[in-house]
CSV table of C-alpha atoms in Angstrom, one decimal:
chain,number,residue,atom,x,y,z
A,40,MET,CA,23.7,16.1,10.3
A,41,THR,CA,21.5,17.6,13.0
A,42,LEU,CA,18.1,19.1,12.1
A,43,ASP,CA,17.3,22.6,13.4
A,44,VAL,CA,13.7,21.9,14.3
A,45,ASP,CA,12.8,25.5,15.2
A,46,ALA,CA,14.1,26.7,11.8
A,47,ALA,CA,12.1,24.0,10.0
A,48,ARG,CA,9.0,24.9,11.9
A,49,SER,CA,9.3,28.5,10.9
A,50,HIS,CA,8.5,27.5,7.3
A,51,PHE,CA,4.9,26.4,8.3
A,52,PRO,CA,2.4,29.1,9.2
A,53,ALA,CA,0.0,26.6,10.6
A,54,LEU,CA,2.4,25.6,13.4
A,55,ALA,CA,2.3,29.0,14.9
A,56,SER,CA,-1.1,28.1,16.4
A,57,GLY,CA,0.5,25.7,18.8
A,58,PHE,CA,-1.8,22.9,17.7
A,59,ILE,CA,0.0,19.5,17.6
A,60,PHE,CA,-0.5,17.8,14.2
A,61,GLY,CA,-0.3,14.1,14.9
A,62,ASP,CA,-2.1,12.9,11.7
A,63,ASN,CA,0.7,13.7,9.2
A,64,ALA,CA,0.3,10.5,7.3
A,65,GLY,CA,-3.1,11.8,6.3
A,66,GLY,CA,-1.7,15.1,5.2
A,67,SER,CA,1.2,17.2,6.3
A,68,GLN,CA,1.2,21.0,6.8
A,69,THR,CA,2.1,23.2,3.9
A,70,SER,CA,5.4,25.1,3.8
A,71,ILE,CA,5.5,28.8,3.0
A,72,GLU,CA,7.5,28.0,-0.2
A,73,THR,CA,4.4,26.2,-1.6
A,74,ILE,CA,1.9,28.8,-0.4
A,75,THR,CA,3.8,31.8,-1.9
A,76,ARG,CA,4.1,30.0,-5.2
A,77,ILE,CA,0.4,29.3,-5.4
A,78,THR,CA,-0.3,32.9,-4.7
A,79,ASP,CA,2.3,34.0,-7.2
A,80,TYR,CA,0.9,31.8,-10.0
A,81,LEU,CA,-2.7,32.9,-9.5
A,82,SER,CA,-1.8,36.5,-9.1
A,83,ASN,CA,0.6,36.8,-12.1
A,84,THR,CA,0.4,33.9,-14.5
A,85,ASN,CA,-3.1,32.5,-14.3
A,86,VAL,CA,-3.8,32.1,-18.0
A,87,GLN,CA,-4.2,29.2,-20.4
A,88,LEU,CA,-1.1,27.5,-21.5
A,89,GLY,CA,0.4,27.3,-25.0
A,90,ALA,CA,-0.4,30.7,-26.3
A,91,THR,CA,2.2,33.0,-27.9
A,92,TYR,CA,1.8,36.0,-25.7
A,93,SER,CA,4.3,36.6,-22.9
A,94,VAL,CA,2.2,35.8,-19.8
A,95,SER,CA,1.1,32.5,-21.3
A,96,ALA,CA,4.7,31.7,-22.3
A,97,GLU,CA,5.8,32.2,-18.7
A,98,SER,CA,2.9,30.1,-17.4
A,99,THR,CA,3.8,27.3,-19.8
A,100,GLN,CA,7.4,27.4,-18.6
A,101,ARG,CA,6.2,27.1,-15.0
A,102,VAL,CA,3.8,24.2,-15.6
A,103,TYR,CA,5.5,22.2,-18.3
A,104,VAL,CA,9.2,22.8,-17.4
A,105,ASP,CA,9.7,24.0,-13.9
A,106,GLY,CA,7.2,21.7,-12.2
A,107,PRO,CA,8.2,18.5,-13.8
A,108,THR,CA,11.9,19.3,-13.5
A,109,GLU,CA,11.6,19.8,-9.7
A,110,ALA,CA,9.4,16.7,-9.3
A,111,ALA,CA,11.9,14.6,-11.2
A,112,LYS,CA,14.6,15.6,-8.6
A,113,LEU,CA,12.4,14.1,-5.8
A,114,PHE,CA,12.1,10.8,-7.7
A,115,ASN,CA,15.7,11.0,-9.0
A,116,ALA,CA,14.1,10.3,-12.4
A,117,GLN,CA,16.2,10.4,-15.5
A,118,SER,CA,13.9,13.0,-17.3
A,119,PRO,CA,11.1,15.4,-16.5
A,120,ASP,CA,9.2,13.7,-19.3
A,121,GLU,CA,8.8,10.7,-17.0
A,122,ILE,CA,6.6,12.7,-14.5
A,123,VAL,CA,2.8,12.6,-14.6
A,124,PHE,CA,0.7,14.9,-12.4
A,125,GLY,CA,-2.7,14.2,-11.1
A,126,PRO,CA,-5.1,15.3,-8.3
A,127,SER,CA,-4.1,12.3,-6.1
A,128,SER,CA,-2.0,9.2,-6.1
A,129,THR,CA,-5.2,7.1,-6.5
A,130,ALA,CA,-6.2,9.1,-9.6
A,131,ASN,CA,-2.7,8.8,-11.0
A,132,LEU,CA,-2.6,5.0,-10.6
A,133,GLU,CA,-6.1,4.6,-12.0
A,134,ASN,CA,-5.0,6.5,-15.1
A,135,LEU,CA,-1.9,4.4,-15.4
A,136,ALA,CA,-3.9,1.2,-15.2
A,137,ARG,CA,-6.2,2.5,-17.9
A,138,GLY,CA,-3.2,3.2,-20.0
A,139,LEU,CA,-2.0,-0.4,-19.6
A,140,ASP,CA,-5.3,-1.9,-20.8
A,141,GLY,CA,-3.8,-2.7,-24.2
A,142,ASP,CA,-0.6,-4.2,-22.8
A,143,VAL,CA,-2.0,-6.8,-20.4
A,144,SER,CA,-3.4,-10.2,-21.5
A,145,GLU,CA,-5.7,-12.8,-20.2
A,146,GLY,CA,-3.7,-15.1,-17.9
A,147,ASP,CA,-1.3,-12.5,-16.8
A,148,GLU,CA,-0.8,-12.3,-13.0
A,149,PHE,CA,-0.5,-9.3,-10.7
A,150,ILE,CA,1.0,-9.5,-7.3
A,151,ILE,CA,-0.3,-6.9,-4.9
A,152,THR,CA,-0.4,-6.1,-1.2
A,153,GLY,CA,-3.4,-5.3,1.1
A,154,GLU,CA,-1.9,-1.8,1.8
A,155,HIS,CA,-3.4,1.5,0.7
A,156,GLU,CA,-6.1,0.9,-1.9
A,157,ALA,CA,-4.4,3.5,-4.3
A,158,ASN,CA,-1.9,0.9,-5.3
A,159,THR,CA,-4.1,-2.1,-5.1
A,160,GLY,CA,-7.6,-1.1,-6.4
A,161,PRO,CA,-6.4,0.0,-9.9
A,162,TRP,CA,-4.7,-3.3,-10.5
A,163,LYS,CA,-7.7,-5.3,-9.3
A,164,LYS,CA,-9.9,-3.4,-11.7
A,165,LEU,CA,-7.3,-3.8,-14.6
A,166,ALA,CA,-7.3,-7.6,-13.9
A,167,ALA,CA,-11.1,-7.7,-14.0
A,168,ARG,CA,-11.1,-5.9,-17.4
A,169,THR,CA,-8.4,-7.9,-19.0
A,170,GLY,CA,-8.7,-11.4,-17.6
A,171,ALA,CA,-5.6,-11.2,-15.5
A,172,SER,CA,-5.5,-12.8,-12.0
A,173,ILE,CA,-4.5,-11.4,-8.6
A,174,LYS,CA,-2.1,-12.8,-6.0
A,175,TYR,CA,-1.6,-11.3,-2.6
A,176,TRP,CA,1.7,-10.6,-0.8
A,177,THR,CA,0.5,-10.7,2.8
A,178,PRO,CA,2.4,-9.5,5.9
A,179,THR,CA,3.3,-11.9,8.7
A,180,ALA,CA,3.9,-11.4,12.4
A,181,THR,CA,7.4,-10.7,13.7
A,182,ASN,CA,6.5,-11.2,17.4
A,183,PRO,CA,4.7,-14.4,18.4
A,184,GLU,CA,3.3,-12.6,21.5
A,185,ASN,CA,1.7,-10.0,19.3
A,186,PRO,CA,-0.3,-11.2,16.2
A,187,TYR,CA,-0.6,-7.6,15.0
A,188,SER,CA,3.2,-7.1,14.7
A,189,VAL,CA,3.1,-7.8,11.0
A,190,LYS,CA,5.4,-6.7,8.2
A,191,LEU,CA,6.1,-7.7,4.6
A,192,HIS,CA,8.9,-10.3,4.1
A,193,VAL,CA,10.5,-10.8,0.7
A,194,GLU,CA,10.7,-14.6,1.3
A,195,ASP,CA,6.9,-14.6,1.3
A,196,LEU,CA,6.8,-12.8,-2.0
A,197,LEU,CA,9.1,-14.8,-4.2
A,198,PRO,CA,7.0,-18.0,-4.3
A,199,LEU,CA,4.2,-15.9,-5.8
A,200,VAL,CA,6.3,-15.0,-8.8
A,201,SER,CA,5.7,-17.2,-11.9
A,202,GLU,CA,6.2,-17.2,-15.6
A,203,ARG,CA,2.9,-15.3,-15.9
A,204,THR,CA,3.8,-12.5,-13.5
A,205,ARG,CA,3.2,-9.1,-15.2
A,206,ILE,CA,2.8,-6.5,-12.4
A,207,VAL,CA,4.2,-6.4,-8.9
A,208,ALA,CA,2.8,-3.6,-6.8
A,209,PHE,CA,3.7,-2.9,-3.2
A,210,THR,CA,4.4,0.0,-0.8
A,211,ALA,CA,7.8,1.4,0.1
A,212,CYS,CA,6.4,2.2,3.5
A,213,SER,CA,3.1,1.2,5.1
A,214,ASN,CA,0.7,4.0,6.2
A,215,ILE,CA,-0.5,1.7,8.9
A,216,LEU,CA,2.5,-0.4,9.9
A,217,GLY,CA,5.1,2.3,9.6
A,218,SER,CA,7.7,-0.2,8.4
A,219,ILE,CA,10.0,0.5,5.4
A,220,VAL,CA,10.2,-2.1,2.7
A,221,PRO,CA,13.8,-2.5,1.3
A,222,VAL,CA,12.7,-1.6,-2.2
A,223,LYS,CA,16.0,-2.2,-4.0
A,224,GLU,CA,16.4,-5.6,-2.4
A,225,VAL,CA,12.8,-6.6,-3.2
A,226,VAL,CA,13.0,-5.5,-6.8
A,227,LYS,CA,16.3,-7.3,-7.4
A,228,ALA,CA,15.0,-10.5,-5.9
A,229,VAL,CA,11.7,-10.3,-7.9
A,230,ARG,CA,13.5,-9.7,-11.2
A,231,GLU,CA,15.9,-12.5,-10.6
A,232,GLU,CA,13.1,-14.9,-9.7
A,233,ALA,CA,10.9,-13.8,-12.7
A,234,LYS,CA,13.8,-14.3,-15.1
A,235,ALA,CA,14.6,-17.8,-13.6
A,236,LYS,CA,10.9,-18.8,-14.1
A,237,GLY,CA,10.7,-17.4,-17.6
A,238,ALA,CA,8.4,-14.4,-17.1
A,239,LYS,CA,8.4,-12.4,-20.3
A,240,LYS,CA,7.7,-8.9,-19.0
A,241,VAL,CA,7.5,-7.8,-15.3
A,242,GLU,CA,6.8,-4.2,-14.3
A,243,ILE,CA,7.0,-2.9,-10.7
A,244,SER,CA,4.8,-0.2,-9.2
A,245,VAL,CA,5.8,1.3,-5.8
A,246,ASP,CA,3.6,3.4,-3.6
A,247,CYS,CA,5.8,6.0,-1.9
A,248,VAL,CA,3.0,8.1,-0.4
A,249,ALA,CA,3.9,7.1,3.2
A,250,TYR,CA,7.6,6.9,2.4
A,251,ALA,CA,8.3,10.2,0.7
A,252,PRO,CA,8.0,12.5,3.8
A,253,HIS,CA,10.7,10.5,5.6
A,254,ARG,CA,13.2,9.1,3.1
A,255,ARG,CA,14.8,9.8,-0.2
A,256,ILE,CA,13.2,8.2,-3.3
A,257,ASP,CA,15.6,6.8,-6.0
A,258,VAL,CA,13.7,5.2,-8.8
A,259,GLN,CA,16.9,4.7,-10.9
A,260,ASP,CA,18.7,2.9,-8.1
A,261,TRP,CA,15.6,0.9,-7.2
A,262,ASP,CA,15.0,-0.2,-10.9
A,263,VAL,CA,11.3,0.3,-10.7
A,264,ASP,CA,8.9,1.1,-13.6
A,265,TYR,CA,6.2,3.1,-11.7
A,266,CYS,CA,6.4,5.1,-8.5
A,267,VAL,CA,3.9,7.6,-6.9
A,268,PHE,CA,3.5,10.0,-4.0
A,269,SER,CA,1.3,12.9,-3.0
A,270,PHE,CA,2.7,16.3,-2.3
A,271,TYR,CA,0.1,17.1,0.3
A,272,ILE,CA,1.9,14.6,2.5
A,273,VAL,CA,5.3,16.0,1.6
A,274,TYR,CA,4.7,19.6,2.8
A,275,GLY,CA,3.0,20.7,-0.4
A,276,ALA,CA,-0.4,21.2,-2.0
A,277,HIS,CA,-3.0,18.6,-2.8
A,278,ILE,CA,-1.5,17.2,-6.0
A,279,SER,CA,0.3,13.9,-6.8
A,280,ALA,CA,3.2,13.0,-9.0
A,281,LEU,CA,3.7,9.6,-10.8
A,282,TYR,CA,7.0,8.4,-12.2
A,283,VAL,CA,6.7,6.3,-15.4
A,284,ARG,CA,10.0,4.9,-16.7
A,285,GLN,CA,10.6,6.1,-20.2
A,286,ASN,CA,10.7,2.6,-21.7
A,287,ALA,CA,7.3,1.8,-20.1
A,288,LEU,CA,5.9,5.2,-21.2
A,289,VAL,CA,6.8,4.4,-24.8
A,290,ASN,CA,6.2,0.6,-25.0
A,291,SER,CA,3.6,-0.2,-22.3
A,292,VAL,CA,1.3,2.8,-21.9
A,293,THR,CA,-1.3,3.8,-24.4
A,294,PRO,CA,-2.7,7.4,-24.4
A,295,ILE,CA,-5.8,8.1,-22.5
A,296,ILE,CA,-6.0,11.7,-23.7
A,297,HIS,CA,-8.1,13.2,-26.6
A,298,HIS,CA,-7.6,11.3,-29.9
A,299,PHE,CA,-6.2,14.3,-31.8
A,300,LEU,CA,-3.6,14.8,-29.1
A,301,ALA,CA,-2.7,11.1,-28.8
A,302,SER,CA,-1.8,11.1,-32.5
A,303,ASN,CA,0.8,13.8,-32.0
A,304,PRO,CA,4.2,11.9,-32.1
A,305,THR,CA,5.8,14.4,-29.7
A,306,ILE,CA,3.1,13.8,-27.0
A,307,ALA,CA,3.2,10.0,-27.6
A,308,SER,CA,6.6,9.8,-25.9
A,309,THR,CA,5.9,12.0,-23.0
A,310,SER,CA,3.9,11.8,-19.7
A,311,TYR,CA,1.2,14.0,-21.1
A,312,LYS,CA,-0.4,10.9,-22.6
A,313,LEU,CA,-1.5,10.0,-19.0
A,314,GLN,CA,-2.8,13.5,-18.1
A,315,PRO,CA,-6.4,13.8,-19.5
A,316,GLY,CA,-7.5,17.4,-19.2
A,317,GLY,CA,-4.1,18.5,-17.9
A,318,PRO,CA,-3.0,19.0,-14.3
A,319,GLY,CA,-4.0,21.9,-12.0
A,320,TYR,CA,-1.6,24.6,-13.2
A,321,GLU,CA,-1.0,26.5,-10.0
A,322,LEU,CA,-0.5,23.3,-8.1
A,323,VAL,CA,2.1,22.0,-10.5
A,324,TYR,CA,4.0,25.2,-10.2
A,325,SER,CA,3.6,25.1,-6.4
A,326,ILE,CA,5.5,21.8,-6.1
A,327,THR,CA,8.7,23.7,-7.0
A,328,GLY,CA,8.6,24.9,-3.4
A,329,VAL,CA,8.9,21.4,-2.0
A,330,PRO,CA,12.5,20.8,-3.0
A,331,ALA,CA,13.3,24.4,-2.1
A,332,TYR,CA,12.0,23.8,1.4
A,333,LEU,CA,13.8,20.4,1.8
A,334,LEU,CA,17.1,21.8,0.6
A,335,SER,CA,16.9,24.6,3.2
A,336,LEU,CA,17.1,22.1,6.0
A,337,THR,CA,20.8,21.5,5.9
A,338,PRO,CA,23.8,23.7,4.9
A,339,SER,CA,25.1,21.1,2.5
A,340,GLY,CA,22.1,21.8,0.2
A,341,THR,CA,21.5,18.2,-0.9
A,342,LEU,CA,18.3,16.2,-0.7
A,343,GLN,CA,20.1,13.2,0.7
A,344,ALA,CA,21.6,15.3,3.6
A,345,SER,CA,18.2,16.8,4.3
A,346,PHE,CA,16.5,13.4,4.5
A,347,ASP,CA,19.3,12.0,6.6
A,348,ALA,CA,18.7,14.8,9.1
A,349,ILE,CA,14.9,14.2,8.9
A,350,ALA,CA,15.4,10.5,9.7
A,351,GLN,CA,17.7,11.3,12.6
A,352,HIS,CA,15.3,13.6,14.2
A,353,GLU,CA,12.3,11.4,13.6
A,354,GLN,CA,14.0,8.6,15.5
A,355,LYS,CA,13.9,10.9,18.5
A,356,LEU,CA,10.2,11.2,18.1
A,357,LEU,CA,9.6,7.5,17.5
A,358,GLU,CA,11.7,6.1,20.4
A,359,PRO,CA,9.8,7.3,23.5
A,360,LEU,CA,6.4,6.7,21.9
A,361,LEU,CA,7.2,3.2,20.7
A,362,GLU,CA,9.0,2.3,24.0
A,363,TYR,CA,5.9,3.4,26.0
A,364,LEU,CA,3.4,1.4,23.8
A,365,THR,CA,5.6,-1.8,23.9
A,366,ASP,CA,6.5,-1.5,27.6
A,367,PRO,CA,5.5,-4.8,29.5
A,368,LYS,CA,3.0,-2.8,31.6
A,369,GLN,CA,1.2,-1.7,28.4
A,370,ARG,CA,1.4,-5.2,27.0
A,371,GLU,CA,-0.3,-6.5,30.1
A,372,ARG,CA,-2.9,-3.7,29.8
A,373,GLY,CA,-3.8,-5.1,26.3
A,374,VAL,CA,-2.0,-2.5,24.1
A,375,LYS,CA,-0.8,-4.0,20.9
A,376,VAL,CA,1.2,-2.2,18.3
A,377,VAL,CA,0.0,-2.9,14.8
A,378,GLY,CA,3.2,-3.3,12.8
A,379,GLU,CA,6.9,-3.7,13.6
A,380,GLU,CA,7.7,-3.1,17.3
A,381,LYS,CA,11.5,-2.6,16.9
A,382,LEU,CA,13.2,0.8,16.8
A,383,GLY,CA,15.5,1.7,14.0
A,384,LEU,CA,15.8,3.4,10.6
A,385,SER,CA,13.6,0.6,9.0
A,386,ARG,CA,10.7,2.3,10.7
A,387,VAL,CA,9.1,5.8,10.5
A,388,PRO,CA,7.2,7.6,13.3
A,389,THR,CA,3.8,6.4,12.1
A,390,ILE,CA,2.5,4.2,14.9
A,391,SER,CA,-0.8,2.3,14.9
A,392,PHE,CA,-2.1,0.4,17.9
A,393,VAL,CA,-5.2,-1.2,19.5
A,394,VAL,CA,-6.2,-1.8,23.1
A,395,THR,CA,-7.5,-5.3,23.6
A,396,GLY,CA,-7.7,-7.7,26.6
A,397,GLN,CA,-10.0,-7.7,29.6
A,398,ARG,CA,-10.4,-3.9,29.4
A,399,PRO,CA,-10.5,-3.1,25.8
A,400,ILE,CA,-11.0,0.4,24.5
A,401,LYS,CA,-12.4,1.3,21.1
A,402,SER,CA,-10.0,3.2,18.8
A,403,GLN,CA,-12.6,5.9,18.4
A,404,ASP,CA,-12.9,6.4,22.1
A,405,ILE,CA,-9.2,7.0,22.4
A,406,VAL,CA,-9.2,9.6,19.7
A,407,ASP,CA,-12.3,11.2,21.3
A,408,VAL,CA,-10.2,11.9,24.5
A,409,PHE,CA,-7.6,13.7,22.4
A,410,ASP,CA,-10.3,15.7,20.7
A,411,LYS,CA,-11.9,16.7,24.0
A,412,LYS,CA,-8.6,17.8,25.5
A,413,GLY,CA,-8.0,19.9,22.4
A,414,GLY,CA,-4.8,21.0,20.8
A,415,VAL,CA,-3.8,17.5,19.5
A,416,GLY,CA,-5.0,15.8,16.3
A,417,ILE,CA,-4.7,12.1,15.8
A,418,ARG,CA,-7.1,9.7,14.1
A,419,TYR,CA,-8.6,6.2,14.0
A,420,GLY,CA,-9.8,3.9,11.2
A,421,HIS,CA,-8.5,1.8,8.4
A,422,PHE,CA,-6.9,4.7,6.5
A,423,TYR,CA,-7.8,3.1,3.1
A,424,ALA,CA,-5.6,0.1,3.9
A,425,TYR,CA,-8.9,-1.7,4.1
A,426,THR,CA,-7.7,-5.2,3.2
A,427,LEU,CA,-4.7,-5.1,5.6
A,428,VAL,CA,-6.8,-4.0,8.6
A,429,ASP,CA,-9.7,-6.3,7.7
A,430,GLU,CA,-7.4,-9.4,7.5
A,431,LEU,CA,-5.6,-8.8,10.8
A,432,SER,CA,-6.2,-11.7,13.2
A,433,PRO,CA,-7.7,-11.7,15.8
A,434,LYS,CA,-10.2,-9.7,13.7
A,435,LEU,CA,-10.8,-6.0,14.4
A,436,ASP,CA,-13.8,-3.9,13.8
A,437,ILE,CA,-13.0,-2.5,10.3
A,438,ASP,CA,-14.8,0.8,10.9
A,439,ASP,CA,-13.1,1.3,14.3
A,440,GLY,CA,-9.8,0.1,12.9
A,441,VAL,CA,-6.7,1.2,14.7
A,442,VAL,CA,-5.4,4.4,16.5
A,443,ARG,CA,-2.8,6.0,14.4
A,444,ILE,CA,-0.3,8.6,15.5
A,445,SER,CA,1.9,10.0,12.7
A,446,LEU,CA,4.7,12.4,13.4
A,447,VAL,CA,7.1,14.1,11.0
A,448,HIS,CA,10.3,16.1,11.3
A,449,TYR,CA,8.6,19.4,12.3
A,450,ASN,CA,7.1,17.8,15.3
A,451,THR,CA,9.1,18.3,18.5
A,452,VAL,CA,10.1,15.9,21.2
A,453,GLU,CA,7.9,17.9,23.6
A,454,GLU,CA,4.9,17.3,21.4
A,455,ALA,CA,5.6,13.6,21.3
A,456,GLN,CA,5.8,13.6,25.1
A,457,LYS,CA,2.5,15.4,25.4
A,458,ILE,CA,0.9,12.6,23.3
A,459,ILE,CA,2.4,10.0,25.7
A,460,ASP,CA,1.1,11.9,28.7
A,461,ILE,CA,-2.4,11.9,27.3
A,462,LEU,CA,-2.1,8.1,26.5
A,463,LYS,CA,-1.0,7.5,30.1
A,464,GLU,CA,-4.3,9.1,31.4
A,465,ILE,CA,-6.4,7.0,29.0
A,466,LEU,CA,-4.6,3.7,29.7
A,467,ALA,CA,-4.4,4.1,33.5
């Protein structure tokens, strides 16, 4: 299935300016489907939920039924009751970890990665509160000539599993490395290893923030307990959705809402128990525009077909940029890609790199050139994957970090080429 890029771009008012958005992993542009729904909600149903009058009833339908139902489709969740909304993925996972306080014991072990802090920090703090311990699944290099060519390998994870393993938390796609982790394969291997070693209860949390714009999520097929992504990186507004498997919702998570709500038996079995104060109403309704936009991308009208078309086009964006950065001339110049260097569907067009060697260039200085030329937005830093960047060897300046260029399906091949042309000037 071929993506009509011009048709896709027509859904994004911001793209009409001609500015090249190359920092999409930090936040995509917002489709008109989301924008119009925010306006509609605030214009016509901006009232408190749960009242008996007609406008409140419509607002309640939009927030408690329409929003969760559409979000559940993006996770392929079994029920809308498994969907929790929050202002960010960090906040959602913090709330989840608070809800697990009563189901974690001293001596339990958590296995986490050094990726984005959203899916590592809450588990570290939960461990500190409960007496659990932390183990790290660390990435290793795939190219001996480039020590920064790291990725996560399942064979490095399995020895960490023990009879005490309670939580395994990792990313489906790295917001630095750009590599896709085979979630289903990893989960199956972990569960088999945990069973063989006598672990009593293992739950798995997957961070899909950097995955969701590029590939289809399927929590049922993956067999995960928790999964999160942010809509502002998936062509929507600044709100996050968290999937909590029904069994975990009932048996693992305790309510973090007001006591008189927590005692309600109806609420006790729903995701509301993890939504203190409730979500932003207009933002929850706005997410119904995200599946609508994605389904518009292909005539077949299925999410899988849309994501297949997205992946196919994004390979066209990735190929020339990755080939340029890994060309022998650039290697000799000191350019090192941070992450997997191979092309293919196991990689998304989020590319990080550094310039080392006899003529090193700071990441900030490279980004500054793009800023001065104008019309192109890329970024430098650690992008909240602090541990990952800090532990790269040879060591990098954590504040300067890496240069990151992150493209998505609404970027054009011509835009990718312009980025390469600017890099050629910088690296000459």
